[in-house]
């Protein structure tokens, strides 16, 4: 990014991240800077490692090489205590909601508050109901996770991720399975959190139209590297083959549609070069 | 777990599992001080593994006592000492059948539930979600269940023994006509508090509770996050617990008594 930016402007800095999973190089000396107080979107073909990247940022996974600093601390080297201290300031929306099935919606959203604060019950109640109202599910507070639809569960998970007003929120595909009405509310919510509380947001998503409304900056990753980045309004027509293929949805281009595989004809049992 | 690494040998695999299980025990023990904050969770688990197992423990205790008395009555009547049958029921239950059968039932009733629950929590990312909310799942999920098993087993074992003696009394006194006074006085005169109750009921069931709870939590925690993985882990809990209980029973009996 901008070389003149002071180090403090960047909440997350990734340098030379290299990770090999089951023999596949998921990241290959990846560099990325995520600015503080902004909404940053990470896009890329399915299976390029967007979820894996978020897992690296939160220290759930460690790379084989490279540095990841979040708020000045090098995540792979943190002790368990220091890592947990950092995580208290990070909200995380799982790709599959991951609600605690033992507790109802209210208790799920209240869970981080109950674990890390000694707030009086009245205050917890107010905070939780405010967040549930923001995602349109105040009325569902007493339902169990098994009684929710997929889209509702994601909104509850979203409320849980933001209940603490964390310093950083990582959203893994927040728009999947959410209807257009709720989508608008969620977009507004992400924007408001960012503007009023200055919360840094990182979102992984595939919906360029939605991202245009909220993101300040987009990274496109493919083949283990950042292949394009820039302003959401203009990135699609920056002329590079990567963005042309990705945003144009073409099968041919630098991003392979196929997961690496052997020869197709051979796999189907056809003789080589035969007709 | 690296159990799948190079060797498919059953013996090395089993030894590897025992080793990982031992390391896991150390992790749980280290997490216990941190889990004290979650006292409510421990009490909730105590309710799940303890109170919910009461019905099966009580029913089985009653029947074990009844059948034991019935068998002993017929054997002892050959020697004219049927009045001692209650005493033998009590001693056999306190020393062996109480702790062992309670532990086997506990593994089937509570151990499987613990394994399946934790395994599913991992498969649905609930464990990862806790880690990300800066809540240590070892302290919040593993340790409370381990402690609950440790506390519940001796209590359940006492209930089992009480019901077994009651069952023996039911058959011996009410049905077969042994004198009530003789039944009790022989028993109280022969049963030794230290030998039979403390080192039998209490020590053994504490040890079995620890072993079953450890295996159940360990299997759930390390189960592959798939439906097949959780299913196998649940089975392994029962198999490994049963073997461990009976083997440990032999060792404890040899050393304690
Ligand atoms: N635990 C794991 N072990 C081995 N390989 C893994 C593991 N987790 C992910 N991978 C591999 O890493 C790559 C990236 O996976 P990841 O889930 O990060 O993709 P993604 O970009 O989030 O995709 P999507 O958009 O579909 O969610 C995939 O090729 C996957 O096969
Ligand atoms: Mg993903």
Coordinates of C-alpha atoms and ligand atoms in Angstrom, one line a residue:
Chain A
X1 CA 0.0 0.0 0.0
X2 CA 1.0 3.6 0.6
X3 CA 4.6 3.5 1.7
X4 CA 4.4 6.8 3.5
X5 CA 1.7 5.5 5.9
X6 CA 2.9 5.3 9.5
X7 CA 3.0 1.8 11.0
X8 CA 0.2 2.7 13.3
X9 CA -2.3 3.2 10.5
X10 CA -2.2 -0.5 9.9
X11 CA -4.1 -2.6 12.3
X12 CA -3.0 -5.9 10.6
X13 CA 0.2 -6.4 8.8
X14 CA 1.0 -9.7 7.1
X15 CA 4.5 -10.3 5.7
X16 CA 5.7 -13.2 3.7
X17 CA 3.0 -15.6 5.0
X18 CA 3.6 -19.1 3.6
X19 CA 1.4 -22.0 4.5
X20 CA 1.2 -25.5 3.2
X21 CA -1.9 -27.6 3.9
X22 CA -2.1 -31.2 2.8
X23 CA 0.7 -30.7 0.4
X24 CA -1.0 -27.6 -1.2
X25 CA 0.7 -24.2 -1.0
X26 CA -2.3 -22.2 0.3
X27 CA -0.3 -19.0 0.9
X28 CA 2.9 -18.2 -1.0
X29 CA 4.8 -15.3 0.6
X30 CA 1.5 -13.3 1.0
X31 CA 1.8 -9.6 2.0
X32 CA -1.2 -7.6 3.2
X33 CA -1.8 -4.5 5.2
X34 CA -5.2 -3.8 6.6
X35 CA -5.8 -0.2 7.7
X36 CA -7.2 0.8 11.1
X37 CA -10.7 2.1 11.2
X38 CA -11.6 1.1 7.7
X39 CA -13.7 -1.6 6.1
X40 CA -11.6 -4.0 4.1
X41 CA -12.9 -6.7 1.9
X42 CA -11.0 -9.9 0.9
X43 CA -12.3 -11.6 -2.2
X44 CA -11.1 -14.6 -4.1
X45 CA -12.1 -17.8 -5.7
X46 CA -13.5 -20.5 -3.5
X47 CA -10.8 -22.5 -1.8
X48 CA -8.1 -19.9 -2.1
X49 CA -7.7 -19.6 1.6
X50 CA -9.8 -16.7 2.7
X51 CA -11.2 -18.5 5.8
X52 CA -7.7 -19.9 6.4
X53 CA -6.3 -16.3 6.3
X54 CA -8.8 -15.2 9.0
X55 CA -7.8 -18.2 11.0
X56 CA -4.2 -17.1 10.8
X57 CA -5.1 -13.6 11.9
X58 CA -6.8 -14.9 15.0
X59 CA -4.1 -17.4 15.8
X60 CA -6.2 -20.5 15.3
X61 CA -3.8 -21.7 12.7
X62 CA -0.1 -21.1 12.3
X63 CA 1.7 -20.6 8.9
X64 CA 5.0 -22.3 8.1
X65 CA 6.7 -18.9 7.7
X66 CA 6.0 -15.2 7.9
X67 CA 4.8 -12.6 10.3
X68 CA 1.3 -11.5 11.2
X69 CA 1.1 -8.5 13.5
X70 CA -2.3 -7.4 14.8
X71 CA -2.3 -4.2 16.8
X72 CA 1.5 -4.4 17.1
X73 CA 1.6 -7.9 18.4
X74 CA 3.0 -10.8 16.4
X75 CA 0.3 -13.4 16.5
X76 CA 2.2 -16.6 15.9
X77 CA 4.5 -15.9 18.8
X78 CA 1.9 -14.9 21.4
X79 CA 1.5 -17.0 24.5
X80 CA -1.9 -18.5 25.2
X81 CA -2.8 -15.7 27.7
X82 CA -1.6 -12.9 25.4
X83 CA -3.5 -14.5 22.5
X84 CA -6.7 -14.7 24.5
X85 CA -6.2 -11.1 25.6
X86 CA -6.0 -10.1 22.0
X87 CA -9.0 -12.2 21.0
X88 CA -11.2 -10.4 23.6
X89 CA -10.9 -7.4 21.3
X90 CA -11.8 -9.3 18.2
X91 CA -15.2 -10.2 17.0
X92 CA -15.5 -13.1 14.6
X93 CA -18.4 -14.2 12.4
X94 CA -18.0 -17.9 11.4
X95 CA -18.8 -19.0 7.9
X96 CA -21.2 -21.5 9.5
X97 CA -22.6 -19.4 12.5
X98 CA -21.2 -21.8 15.2
X99 CA -23.8 -20.8 17.8
X100 CA -23.7 -22.7 21.1
X101 CA -26.5 -25.2 20.8
X102 CA -26.9 -25.4 24.6
X103 CA -28.1 -21.9 25.0
X104 CA -30.9 -19.8 23.5
X105 CA -30.4 -16.8 21.2
X106 CA -30.2 -14.3 24.1
X107 CA -27.6 -16.3 26.0
X108 CA -25.6 -16.9 22.8
X109 CA -25.3 -13.1 22.3
X110 CA -24.7 -12.5 26.0
X111 CA -22.0 -15.2 26.2
X112 CA -19.0 -13.0 25.5
X113 CA -20.3 -10.3 27.9
X114 CA -20.9 -12.8 30.7
X115 CA -17.4 -14.3 30.2
X116 CA -15.4 -11.2 30.2
X117 CA -17.3 -8.6 32.2
X118 CA -19.1 -8.3 35.5
X119 CA -21.8 -6.1 34.1
X120 CA -25.1 -6.0 36.0
X121 CA -27.9 -8.1 34.5
X122 CA -29.9 -5.0 33.4
X123 CA -27.0 -3.7 31.4
X124 CA -26.3 -7.1 29.7
X125 CA -30.0 -7.3 28.8
X126 CA -29.9 -3.9 27.3
X127 CA -26.8 -4.5 25.3
X128 CA -28.0 -7.8 24.0
X129 CA -31.4 -6.6 23.0
X130 CA -29.9 -3.6 21.3
X131 CA -27.7 -5.8 19.1
X132 CA -30.6 -8.3 18.5
X133 CA -32.8 -5.3 17.4
X134 CA -30.0 -4.2 15.1
X135 CA -30.1 -7.5 13.3
X136 CA -33.9 -7.6 13.4
X137 CA -34.2 -10.6 15.8
X138 CA -35.1 -9.1 19.1
X139 CA -38.3 -11.1 19.0
X140 CA -36.4 -14.4 18.6
X141 CA -34.4 -13.9 21.8
X142 CA -35.9 -17.0 23.5
X143 CA -35.5 -19.4 20.6
X144 CA -33.0 -22.1 20.6
X145 CA -30.4 -22.3 17.8
X146 CA -32.1 -25.4 16.4
X147 CA -35.3 -23.4 15.9
X148 CA -33.6 -20.8 13.7
X149 CA -33.3 -20.7 9.9
X150 CA -29.8 -20.5 8.4
X151 CA -30.1 -16.8 7.7
X152 CA -31.5 -16.1 11.2
X153 CA -28.6 -18.1 12.7
X154 CA -26.1 -16.0 10.8
X155 CA -27.7 -12.8 12.0
X156 CA -27.6 -14.0 15.6
X157 CA -23.9 -14.9 15.1
X158 CA -23.4 -11.4 13.7
X159 CA -25.0 -9.9 16.8
X160 CA -22.7 -12.1 19.0
X161 CA -19.6 -11.0 17.1
X162 CA -20.4 -7.3 17.6
X163 CA -21.9 -7.4 21.2
X164 CA -18.6 -6.4 22.7
X165 CA -18.0 -3.5 20.4
X166 CA -14.6 -5.0 19.6
X167 CA -11.6 -3.2 18.1
X168 CA -11.7 -5.5 15.0
X169 CA -14.4 -7.6 13.5
X170 CA -13.7 -10.4 11.1
X171 CA -16.7 -11.4 9.0
X172 CA -16.5 -14.7 7.1
X173 CA -19.1 -14.4 4.4
X174 CA -21.7 -12.3 6.3
X175 CA -24.1 -12.0 3.3
X176 CA -24.6 -15.7 2.5
X177 CA -28.2 -16.8 2.9
X178 CA -29.4 -13.4 3.9
X179 CA -32.4 -12.0 2.1
X180 CA -32.2 -8.5 0.4
X181 CA -34.1 -6.7 3.2
X182 CA -31.9 -8.1 5.9
X183 CA -28.8 -7.6 3.7
X184 CA -29.5 -3.9 3.6
X185 CA -29.7 -3.8 7.3
X186 CA -26.5 -5.8 7.8
X187 CA -24.7 -3.5 5.3
X188 CA -25.9 -0.4 7.3
X189 CA -24.9 -2.1 10.5
X190 CA -21.3 -2.8 9.3
X191 CA -21.0 0.8 8.0
X192 CA -22.5 2.3 11.3
X193 CA -20.2 0.3 13.5
X194 CA -17.3 1.5 11.4
X195 CA -18.3 5.1 11.3
X196 CA -19.6 5.7 14.9
X197 CA -17.3 3.4 16.8
X198 CA -14.3 3.4 14.4
X199 CA -14.3 -0.4 14.4
X200 CA -12.0 -1.9 11.8
X201 CA -13.8 -4.5 9.8
X202 CA -12.5 -7.2 7.5
X203 CA -15.0 -9.0 5.5
X204 CA -14.7 -12.0 3.3
X205 CA -17.4 -12.1 0.7
X206 CA -18.3 -12.9 -2.9
X207 CA -20.9 -10.3 -3.5
X208 CA -19.2 -7.3 -5.3
X209 CA -22.4 -5.3 -5.3
X210 CA -22.8 -5.5 -1.6
X211 CA -19.1 -4.9 -1.0
X212 CA -19.2 -1.7 -3.1
X213 CA -21.6 -0.2 -0.5
X214 CA -19.4 -0.9 2.6
X215 CA -15.8 -1.5 1.8
X216 CA -13.1 1.1 1.5
X217 CA -10.6 -1.2 0.0
X218 CA -10.6 -4.6 -1.7
X219 CA -7.9 -7.3 -1.8
X220 CA -8.3 -10.0 -4.4
X221 CA -6.3 -13.1 -3.5
X222 CA -5.6 -16.1 -5.7
X223 CA -2.9 -18.7 -6.0
X224 CA -1.6 -17.8 -2.5
X225 CA -0.9 -14.1 -3.3
X226 CA -2.6 -10.8 -3.5
X227 CA -3.2 -10.5 -7.2
X228 CA -5.1 -7.2 -7.2
X229 CA -6.2 -4.5 -4.8
X230 CA -7.9 -1.2 -4.9
X231 CA -11.0 0.9 -4.5
X232 CA -14.2 -1.2 -4.8
X233 CA -15.7 1.1 -7.4
X234 CA -12.8 0.8 -9.8
X235 CA -11.2 -2.5 -9.1
X236 CA -13.3 -4.4 -11.5
X237 CA -12.0 -2.4 -14.5
X238 CA -8.4 -2.0 -13.6
X239 CA -7.6 -4.0 -16.7
X240 CA -5.6 -6.8 -15.1
X241 CA -6.4 -10.4 -16.3
X242 CA -7.1 -11.4 -12.7
X243 CA -9.9 -8.9 -12.0
X244 CA -11.3 -9.3 -15.5
X245 CA -11.7 -13.0 -15.0
X246 CA -12.9 -12.9 -11.4
X247 CA -15.4 -10.1 -11.7
X248 CA -16.4 -11.1 -15.2
X249 CA -17.0 -14.7 -14.0
X250 CA -15.0 -16.2 -16.8
X251 CA -13.9 -19.8 -16.6
X252 CA -10.7 -19.2 -18.6
X253 CA -8.0 -17.0 -17.2
X254 CA -5.2 -17.0 -14.6
X255 CA -7.5 -18.4 -11.9
X256 CA -8.1 -22.1 -12.5
X257 CA -11.7 -23.2 -12.0
X258 CA -10.6 -26.7 -11.3
X259 CA -8.9 -27.8 -8.1
X260 CA -5.5 -29.1 -9.1
X261 CA -6.0 -32.5 -10.7
X262 CA -4.5 -35.0 -13.0
X263 CA -5.4 -35.5 -16.7
X264 CA -9.2 -35.5 -17.1
X265 CA -9.4 -38.0 -20.0
X266 CA -7.1 -40.4 -18.1
X267 CA -9.3 -40.1 -15.0
X268 CA -12.3 -41.1 -17.0
X269 CA -10.4 -44.1 -18.4
X270 CA -10.1 -42.9 -22.0
X271 CA -7.0 -44.0 -23.9
X272 CA -4.5 -41.1 -24.2
X273 CA -4.9 -39.1 -27.4
X274 CA -7.6 -41.5 -28.6
X275 CA -10.7 -40.4 -30.3
Chain B
X1 CA -3.6 -36.5 16.8
X2 CA -0.8 -38.0 14.8
X3 CA -2.2 -41.5 15.3
X4 CA -2.6 -42.1 11.6
X5 CA 1.0 -41.2 10.8
X6 CA 3.1 -44.1 9.7
X7 CA 1.9 -47.1 11.7
X8 CA -1.4 -48.9 11.4
X9 CA -0.2 -51.3 14.1
X10 CA -3.0 -51.8 16.7
X11 CA -0.6 -52.0 19.6
X12 CA 1.4 -48.9 18.8
X13 CA -1.8 -47.0 18.1
X14 CA -3.3 -48.0 21.4
X15 CA -0.1 -47.0 23.2
X16 CA -0.2 -43.7 21.3
X17 CA -3.7 -43.1 22.4
X18 CA -2.9 -43.9 26.0
X19 CA 0.1 -41.4 25.8
X20 CA -2.1 -38.6 24.3
X21 CA -4.7 -39.3 26.9
X22 CA -2.1 -38.9 29.6
X23 CA -1.0 -35.6 28.2
X24 CA -4.6 -34.6 27.9
X25 CA -5.1 -35.3 31.6
X26 CA -2.2 -32.9 32.4
X27 CA -3.9 -30.3 30.3
X28 CA -7.2 -30.8 32.1
X29 CA -5.5 -30.7 35.5
X30 CA -3.8 -27.4 34.5
X31 CA -7.1 -26.0 33.3
X32 CA -8.9 -26.8 36.6
X33 CA -7.9 -23.7 38.5
X34 CA -9.1 -21.6 35.5
X35 CA -12.4 -23.6 35.4
X36 CA -13.2 -22.6 38.9
X37 CA -14.7 -19.4 37.5
X38 CA -17.2 -21.6 35.7
X39 CA -18.6 -23.1 38.8
X40 CA -22.1 -22.9 37.4
X41 CA -21.1 -24.9 34.4
X42 CA -19.7 -27.7 36.6
X43 CA -22.9 -27.8 38.6
X44 CA -24.9 -28.0 35.4
X45 CA -22.7 -30.9 34.2
X46 CA -23.0 -32.6 37.6
X47 CA -26.8 -32.5 37.0
X48 CA -26.4 -34.0 33.6
X49 CA -24.0 -36.8 34.4
X50 CA -25.0 -37.4 38.0
X51 CA -28.7 -36.7 38.5
X52 CA -29.7 -38.0 35.1
X53 CA -27.9 -41.3 35.7
X54 CA -29.8 -41.9 39.0
X55 CA -32.6 -44.0 37.5
X56 CA -30.4 -46.5 35.7
X57 CA -28.1 -46.8 38.7
X58 CA -30.9 -47.3 41.2
X59 CA -32.7 -49.9 39.1
X60 CA -29.6 -51.8 38.4
X61 CA -28.4 -51.7 42.0
X62 CA -31.7 -53.1 43.2
X63 CA -31.6 -56.0 40.7
X64 CA -28.0 -56.8 41.4
X65 CA -28.7 -57.0 45.1
X66 CA -31.7 -59.1 44.6
X67 CA -30.1 -61.6 42.3
X68 CA -27.0 -61.8 44.5
X69 CA -29.1 -62.6 47.6
X70 CA -31.0 -65.2 45.7
X71 CA -27.9 -67.0 44.5
X72 CA -26.1 -66.8 47.8
X73 CA -29.2 -68.0 49.7
X74 CA -29.2 -71.3 47.8
X75 CA -25.5 -71.9 48.1
X76 CA -25.3 -70.9 51.8
X77 CA -28.3 -73.0 52.7
X78 CA -26.2 -76.1 52.0
X79 CA -24.0 -75.0 54.9
X80 CA -26.9 -73.8 57.0
X81 CA -25.5 -70.3 57.1
X82 CA -28.2 -68.4 55.1
X83 CA -28.2 -65.7 57.8
X84 CA -24.8 -64.6 56.4
X85 CA -26.1 -64.0 52.9
X86 CA -26.9 -60.4 53.6
X87 CA -23.4 -59.8 54.8
X88 CA -21.9 -61.3 51.7
X89 CA -24.2 -59.2 49.5
X90 CA -23.0 -56.1 51.3
X91 CA -19.3 -57.0 51.1
X92 CA -19.3 -58.1 47.5
X93 CA -21.2 -55.0 46.5
X94 CA -19.0 -52.5 48.5
X95 CA -15.8 -54.0 47.4
X96 CA -16.4 -55.0 43.8
X97 CA -19.8 -54.9 42.2
X98 CA -20.7 -51.5 43.4
X99 CA -17.8 -49.5 42.0
X100 CA -17.3 -51.7 38.9
X101 CA -21.0 -52.0 37.8
X102 CA -21.6 -48.3 38.6
X103 CA -18.6 -47.3 36.5
X104 CA -19.6 -49.5 33.6
X105 CA -23.1 -48.1 33.7
X106 CA -21.7 -44.6 34.1
X107 CA -19.5 -45.1 31.0
X108 CA -22.5 -46.2 29.0
X109 CA -24.9 -43.6 30.3
X110 CA -22.9 -40.5 30.9
X111 CA -19.5 -41.2 29.2
X112 CA -21.1 -41.7 25.8
X113 CA -23.2 -38.5 26.2
X114 CA -20.1 -36.5 27.1
X115 CA -18.1 -37.8 24.1
X116 CA -21.0 -37.3 21.6
X117 CA -21.7 -33.8 23.0
X118 CA -18.1 -32.6 22.8
X119 CA -17.5 -34.3 19.5
X120 CA -20.5 -32.5 18.0
X121 CA -19.4 -29.2 19.6
X122 CA -16.1 -29.5 17.8
X123 CA -17.7 -30.6 14.5
X124 CA -20.0 -27.6 14.5
X125 CA -17.2 -25.2 15.3
X126 CA -18.6 -24.4 18.8
X127 CA -15.2 -25.2 20.4
X128 CA -13.5 -22.9 17.9
X129 CA -16.1 -20.2 18.6
X130 CA -15.3 -20.3 22.3
X131 CA -11.6 -20.1 21.6
X132 CA -12.3 -17.0 19.5
X133 CA -14.4 -15.5 22.2
X134 CA -11.3 -15.9 24.4
X135 CA -13.0 -18.6 26.5
X136 CA -10.7 -21.6 27.0
X137 CA -12.7 -24.7 26.0
X138 CA -10.4 -26.8 28.2
X139 CA -11.6 -24.8 31.2
X140 CA -15.1 -24.3 30.1
X141 CA -16.0 -27.6 28.4
X142 CA -13.4 -30.3 29.4
X143 CA -12.6 -29.5 33.0
X144 CA -16.2 -29.1 34.3
X145 CA -17.2 -32.5 32.7
X146 CA -14.1 -34.1 34.2
X147 CA -14.8 -32.7 37.7
X148 CA -18.5 -33.7 37.4
X149 CA -17.6 -37.3 36.6
X150 CA -15.1 -37.3 39.5
X151 CA -17.7 -36.1 42.0
X152 CA -20.7 -38.0 40.6
X153 CA -19.2 -41.5 40.5
X154 CA -18.7 -41.9 44.3
X155 CA -22.2 -40.5 45.0
X156 CA -23.7 -42.8 42.4
X157 CA -21.8 -45.7 43.7
X158 CA -23.2 -45.1 47.3
X159 CA -26.7 -45.0 45.8
X160 CA -26.0 -48.2 43.9
X161 CA -24.7 -50.0 47.1
X162 CA -27.6 -48.8 49.2
X163 CA -30.1 -50.1 46.6
X164 CA -28.2 -53.4 46.3
X165 CA -28.4 -53.9 50.1
X166 CA -32.1 -53.0 50.0
X167 CA -32.6 -55.5 47.2
X168 CA -30.8 -58.1 49.2
X169 CA -33.0 -57.4 52.2
X170 CA -36.1 -57.5 50.0
X171 CA -35.3 -61.0 48.7
X172 CA -33.6 -62.4 51.9
X173 CA -35.9 -61.1 54.6
X174 CA -39.2 -60.3 53.0
X175 CA -39.3 -63.2 50.6
X176 CA -37.0 -66.0 51.8
X177 CA -37.7 -65.3 55.5
X178 CA -34.3 -64.6 57.0
X179 CA -34.7 -62.9 60.4
X180 CA -34.5 -59.2 60.0
X181 CA -32.4 -58.7 63.1
X182 CA -29.9 -61.3 62.1
X183 CA -29.6 -59.9 58.6
X184 CA -28.6 -56.5 59.9
X185 CA -26.6 -57.4 62.9
X186 CA -24.4 -59.9 60.9
X187 CA -23.9 -57.2 58.4
X188 CA -22.9 -54.4 60.8
X189 CA -20.6 -56.7 62.7
X190 CA -18.7 -57.9 59.6
X191 CA -18.5 -54.9 57.3
X192 CA -15.4 -52.9 58.0
X193 CA -15.7 -49.1 57.4
X194 CA -12.1 -48.7 56.3
X195 CA -11.6 -51.9 54.3
X196 CA -15.0 -52.1 52.6
X197 CA -16.4 -48.6 52.5
X198 CA -13.5 -46.3 52.2
X199 CA -11.1 -48.3 50.1
X200 CA -13.8 -50.1 48.3
X201 CA -16.7 -47.8 47.6
X202 CA -14.9 -44.4 47.8
X203 CA -11.4 -44.9 46.5
X204 CA -12.4 -47.3 43.7
X205 CA -15.3 -45.2 42.5
X206 CA -13.2 -42.0 42.6
X207 CA -10.5 -43.7 40.5
X208 CA -13.1 -45.1 38.1
X209 CA -14.9 -41.8 37.9
X210 CA -11.6 -40.1 36.9
X211 CA -10.8 -42.7 34.3
X212 CA -14.3 -42.8 32.7
X213 CA -14.6 -39.0 32.6
X214 CA -11.1 -38.6 31.2
X215 CA -11.6 -41.1 28.5
X216 CA -15.0 -39.6 27.6
X217 CA -13.8 -36.1 27.4
X218 CA -10.6 -37.1 25.6
X219 CA -12.5 -39.1 22.9
X220 CA -14.9 -36.2 22.4
X221 CA -12.2 -33.6 22.2
X222 CA -10.1 -35.5 19.7
X223 CA -12.9 -37.0 17.6
X224 CA -12.6 -36.2 13.9
X225 CA -15.2 -33.5 13.1
X226 CA -17.4 -35.8 11.1
X227 CA -20.5 -37.8 11.9
X228 CA -18.5 -41.0 11.5
X229 CA -15.7 -39.6 13.7
X230 CA -18.1 -38.8 16.5
X231 CA -19.8 -42.2 16.1
X232 CA -16.5 -44.1 16.4
X233 CA -15.4 -41.9 19.3
X234 CA -18.6 -42.8 21.2
X235 CA -18.0 -46.5 20.7
X236 CA -14.3 -46.1 21.8
X237 CA -15.4 -44.4 25.0
X238 CA -17.4 -47.5 26.0
X239 CA -14.8 -50.0 24.9
X240 CA -11.8 -48.1 26.4
X241 CA -13.6 -47.3 29.6
X242 CA -14.7 -50.9 30.2
X243 CA -11.3 -52.3 29.7
X244 CA -9.7 -49.5 31.8
X245 CA -12.2 -50.1 34.6
X246 CA -11.7 -53.8 34.9
X247 CA -8.0 -53.6 34.5
X248 CA -7.7 -50.8 37.1
X249 CA -10.0 -52.8 39.4
X250 CA -7.6 -55.6 39.5
X251 CA -4.6 -53.3 40.2
X252 CA -6.5 -51.4 42.9
X253 CA -7.7 -54.6 44.5
X254 CA -4.2 -56.0 44.5
X255 CA -2.7 -53.0 46.1
X256 CA -5.4 -51.6 48.3
X257 CA -6.8 -54.6 50.0
Ligands
LIG1 N1 -7.5 -28.2 7.9 C1 -7.2 -28.3 6.7 N2 -6.4 -29.3 6.2 C2 -6.0 -29.3 5.0 N3 -6.3 -28.5 4.0 C3 -7.1 -27.5 4.4 C4 -7.6 -27.3 5.7 N4 -8.4 -26.2 5.8 C5 -8.4 -25.7 4.5 N5 -7.6 -26.5 3.7 C6 -7.4 -26.2 2.3 O1 -7.0 -24.9 2.2 C7 -7.6 -24.2 1.1 C8 -8.3 -23.0 1.5 O2 -9.4 -23.2 2.3 P1 -10.4 -22.1 2.8 O3 -11.5 -22.7 3.6 O4 -9.6 -21.1 3.5 O5 -11.0 -21.5 1.5 P2 -11.9 -20.2 1.3 O6 -11.1 -19.3 0.5 O7 -12.4 -19.7 2.6 O8 -13.1 -20.8 0.4 P3 -14.7 -20.5 0.4 O9 -14.8 -19.2 -0.4 O10 -15.2 -21.6 -0.4 O11 -15.1 -20.4 1.8 C9 -8.5 -25.2 0.4 O12 -7.9 -25.7 -0.7 C10 -8.6 -26.4 1.4 O13 -8.6 -27.6 0.7
LIG2 MG1 -14.3 -19.8 3.5

